[in-house]
Coordinates of C-alpha atoms in Angstrom, one line a residue:
Chain A
E1 CA -15.5 -25.8 9.6
A2 CA -12.4 -27.3 8.9
G3 CA -10.6 -28.7 12.1
V4 CA -7.3 -28.9 13.4
T5 CA -5.1 -30.6 10.8
Q6 CA -1.7 -32.2 11.3
F7 CA 0.7 -33.8 9.0
P8 CA 2.3 -36.1 8.6
S9 CA 0.0 -38.4 10.3
H10 CA 3.0 -40.7 10.8
S11 CA 6.9 -40.5 10.7
V12 CA 9.4 -42.8 11.3
I13 CA 13.2 -41.6 11.2
E14 CA 16.6 -42.7 12.5
K15 CA 18.2 -41.5 15.4
G16 CA 20.0 -38.0 14.5
Q17 CA 17.9 -37.1 11.8
T18 CA 15.8 -34.2 11.7
V19 CA 11.9 -34.1 11.4
T20 CA 9.3 -31.2 11.1
L21 CA 6.1 -31.7 12.3
R22 CA 3.3 -29.0 11.0
C23 CA -0.2 -27.9 12.5
D24 CA -2.7 -26.1 10.6
P25 CA -5.2 -24.5 13.6
I26 CA -8.6 -23.6 12.9
S27 CA -8.9 -20.5 10.7
G28 CA -8.9 -17.7 13.2
H29 CA -7.8 -19.3 16.4
D30 CA -5.2 -17.1 17.9
N31 CA -4.2 -19.7 20.5
L32 CA -2.1 -23.1 19.4
Y33 CA -0.8 -25.5 21.6
W34 CA 1.7 -28.5 21.2
Y35 CA 1.4 -31.8 23.3
R36 CA 3.2 -34.8 23.3
R37 CA 2.1 -38.5 24.8
V38 CA 4.8 -40.5 25.0
M39 CA 4.6 -44.3 25.7
G40 CA 0.6 -44.5 26.6
K41 CA 1.6 -42.3 29.4
E42 CA 0.0 -38.9 29.9
I43 CA -0.4 -36.2 27.3
K44 CA 2.1 -33.2 28.4
F45 CA 2.2 -29.7 27.4
L46 CA 4.8 -28.4 25.3
L47 CA 4.2 -25.1 24.4
H48 CA 1.6 -22.4 23.8
F49 CA 1.6 -19.8 21.1
V50 CA -1.1 -16.7 20.8
K51 CA -0.6 -15.6 17.5
E52 CA 3.0 -15.6 16.6
S53 CA 4.0 -15.3 20.0
K54 CA 5.0 -17.8 22.3
Q55 CA 3.1 -17.2 25.3
D56 CA 4.6 -20.6 27.3
E57 CA 7.3 -22.7 26.2
S58 CA 7.9 -24.3 29.7
G59 CA 7.3 -27.9 28.6
M60 CA 9.5 -28.1 25.7
P61 CA 11.8 -30.9 26.7
N62 CA 15.2 -29.2 25.6
N63 CA 16.9 -27.3 23.0
R64 CA 16.5 -29.9 20.2
F65 CA 13.0 -28.9 19.9
L66 CA 12.3 -25.7 17.9
A67 CA 8.6 -24.4 17.4
E68 CA 7.8 -21.5 15.1
R69 CA 4.5 -19.9 14.0
T70 CA 5.4 -17.8 11.3
G71 CA 2.4 -14.9 10.6
G72 CA 0.1 -16.7 13.3
T73 CA -1.1 -19.1 11.1
Y74 CA 0.2 -22.5 11.0
S75 CA 2.9 -23.7 13.3
T76 CA 6.0 -26.2 12.7
L77 CA 7.7 -28.2 15.5
K78 CA 11.3 -29.2 14.4
V79 CA 13.3 -31.9 16.4
Q80 CA 17.0 -32.0 15.6
P81 CA 18.7 -34.4 16.1
A82 CA 16.0 -36.7 16.8
E83 CA 16.8 -39.1 19.9
L84 CA 15.0 -42.5 20.7
E85 CA 13.1 -40.9 23.7
D86 CA 11.4 -38.3 21.2
S87 CA 9.1 -41.2 20.1
G88 CA 5.4 -40.5 20.7
V89 CA 2.3 -38.9 19.6
Y90 CA 2.5 -35.2 19.2
F91 CA -0.5 -33.5 19.1
C92 CA -1.8 -29.7 18.3
A93 CA -4.7 -28.1 19.4
S94 CA -6.2 -24.4 18.9
R95 CA -8.8 -22.4 20.8
P96 CA -10.0 -19.0 19.7
T97 CA -9.6 -15.7 21.3
G98 CA -10.8 -15.1 24.7
L99 CA -11.0 -16.8 28.1
S100 CA -13.0 -19.9 27.4
Y101 CA -12.3 -23.4 26.9
Y102 CA -15.0 -23.5 24.2
G103 CA -13.7 -24.4 20.7
Y104 CA -10.8 -26.0 22.2
T105 CA -9.7 -28.4 19.5
F106 CA -7.4 -31.2 19.0
G107 CA -6.0 -32.6 15.9
S108 CA -5.4 -36.3 15.2
G109 CA -1.6 -36.1 16.0
T110 CA 1.6 -37.4 14.4
R111 CA 2.9 -40.4 15.8
L112 CA 6.8 -39.9 15.4
T113 CA 9.1 -43.2 15.9
V114 CA 12.9 -42.7 16.3
V115 CA 14.6 -45.9 15.7
Chain B
D1 CA 5.8 -34.7 39.5
Q2 CA 2.6 -35.6 38.1
Q3 CA -0.2 -33.3 39.4
V4 CA -3.0 -35.1 37.8
K5 CA -3.4 -38.9 38.2
Q6 CA -6.0 -41.6 36.7
N7 CA -5.0 -44.4 38.9
S8 CA -7.2 -47.2 36.9
P9 CA -5.7 -48.0 33.6
S10 CA -8.5 -50.0 32.7
L11 CA -12.2 -50.4 33.2
S12 CA -14.8 -52.8 32.0
V13 CA -18.5 -52.5 32.3
Q14 CA -21.6 -54.4 30.7
E15 CA -23.5 -52.2 28.4
G16 CA -26.4 -50.3 30.1
R17 CA -24.7 -50.3 33.5
I18 CA -22.7 -47.2 35.0
S19 CA -19.1 -46.6 34.2
I20 CA -17.4 -44.7 36.9
L21 CA -13.8 -43.1 36.1
N22 CA -11.6 -41.6 38.8
C23 CA -9.2 -38.9 38.7
D24 CA -7.2 -37.2 41.4
Y25 CA -4.9 -34.0 41.5
T26 CA -2.5 -32.3 43.6
N27 CA -2.2 -28.8 42.5
S28 CA -4.9 -26.7 44.5
M29 CA -4.2 -23.9 41.8
F30 CA -6.3 -25.8 39.4
D31 CA -9.6 -24.3 39.1
Y32 CA -11.1 -25.9 36.0
F33 CA -11.5 -29.5 35.0
L34 CA -12.1 -31.4 31.6
W35 CA -12.8 -34.9 30.5
Y36 CA -11.8 -36.0 27.0
K37 CA -12.4 -38.9 25.2
K38 CA -10.0 -40.4 22.7
Y39 CA -10.6 -42.9 20.0
P40 CA -7.6 -44.9 18.1
A41 CA -5.9 -42.4 15.7
E42 CA -7.8 -39.6 16.8
G43 CA -7.1 -36.6 19.1
P44 CA -8.8 -36.1 22.3
T45 CA -12.4 -34.5 21.9
F46 CA -13.8 -32.8 24.7
L47 CA -16.5 -34.2 26.6
I48 CA -17.7 -32.2 29.7
S49 CA -15.9 -29.5 32.0
I50 CA -16.6 -28.1 35.8
S51 CA -15.6 -25.2 37.3
S52 CA -14.0 -25.4 40.8
I53 CA -16.9 -23.4 42.0
K54 CA -19.5 -26.1 41.3
D55 CA -19.6 -29.7 42.6
K56 CA -21.4 -31.1 39.8
N57 CA -22.0 -30.9 36.3
E58 CA -24.6 -33.1 33.9
D59 CA -24.8 -33.3 30.4
G60 CA -26.7 -35.9 29.1
R61 CA -25.5 -39.2 29.9
F62 CA -22.4 -37.6 31.5
T63 CA -22.1 -36.4 35.0
V64 CA -18.7 -34.7 36.5
F65 CA -18.5 -34.7 40.4
L66 CA -15.7 -32.6 41.8
N67 CA -14.7 -33.0 45.6
K68 CA -12.4 -29.8 46.3
S69 CA -11.6 -31.0 49.8
A70 CA -10.5 -34.4 48.5
K71 CA -8.9 -32.9 45.4
H72 CA -10.7 -35.7 43.4
L73 CA -13.2 -35.8 40.7
S74 CA -15.1 -38.7 38.7
L75 CA -16.9 -39.0 35.6
H76 CA -20.4 -41.1 35.7
I77 CA -21.4 -42.5 32.4
V78 CA -25.1 -43.7 32.7
P79 CA -26.1 -46.1 31.0
S80 CA -22.9 -47.0 29.3
Q81 CA -23.1 -48.0 25.5
P82 CA -20.5 -50.0 23.4
G83 CA -19.7 -46.3 21.3
D84 CA -18.5 -45.1 24.6
S85 CA -15.3 -47.5 24.7
A86 CA -12.5 -45.4 24.2
V87 CA -9.7 -43.7 26.4
Y88 CA -10.9 -41.0 28.8
F89 CA -8.4 -38.5 30.0
C90 CA -8.9 -36.3 33.1
A91 CA -7.0 -32.8 32.4
A92 CA -7.1 -29.8 34.9
S93 CA -6.2 -26.1 34.2
N94 CA -5.3 -23.0 36.4
A95 CA -7.8 -20.6 34.5
G96 CA -6.4 -17.7 36.4
G97 CA -3.0 -18.3 35.6
T98 CA -0.6 -16.7 32.9
S99 CA -0.9 -19.6 30.3
Y100 CA -4.9 -19.9 30.2
G101 CA -5.6 -23.0 28.3
K102 CA -2.5 -24.7 29.6
L103 CA -4.0 -28.2 30.2
T104 CA -2.4 -30.8 32.5
F105 CA -3.7 -34.3 31.8
G106 CA -3.6 -37.6 33.6
Q107 CA -2.4 -41.0 31.9
G108 CA -5.8 -42.1 30.9
T109 CA -8.2 -45.0 31.4
I110 CA -9.4 -47.3 29.0
L111 CA -13.1 -47.8 29.2
T112 CA -14.4 -51.1 27.5
V113 CA -18.1 -51.6 27.2
H114 CA -19.3 -54.8 26.3
P115 CA -22.6 -55.6 24.4

């Protein structure tokens, strides 16, 4: 079974530019989560999709961040325009349907550097 | 307002000895706790978990202890092996909440096991 796939693995962009991160969850996983780790600090929740619907987007920092999950499959996280403080590692995770943490799997992350 | 804290940024132990990693939380609504292990350039991988109705859960060399009254949990690794060297994250969840599966992480503890 393929794991959670994220790309790109690294991205370096200039302040003011736009970047789009992609996450392919494990096939059949209805739940998809985005997290971010900034500067070696804690991993922070950004948002949660159930299929194509946003269940909880309370962790999104501001309206420069836009997440989508068209068709309930892969998800994208767009940052526009990027700021220096957006630098960090963005993790995606997916989980099967149901009330269980079994199978909750993280991707390897995308390291975003804004210069 | 950080709800999950790992106050030790790093821990160094000798191979074969016990490693004890600590975690404190403030939110009394948390009712499920997990430990993740993370190697460089990889995503967090699930290690062990515990429900708030228990005070101990054991899986091989790994044991998690939960003290609800103190809002404290710890991970014991016995015996420690060099391959255990990684960053360990404590995470908490309100399994009864509206966003099931939303995890709140601590900052992580870097464990180094010396041969």
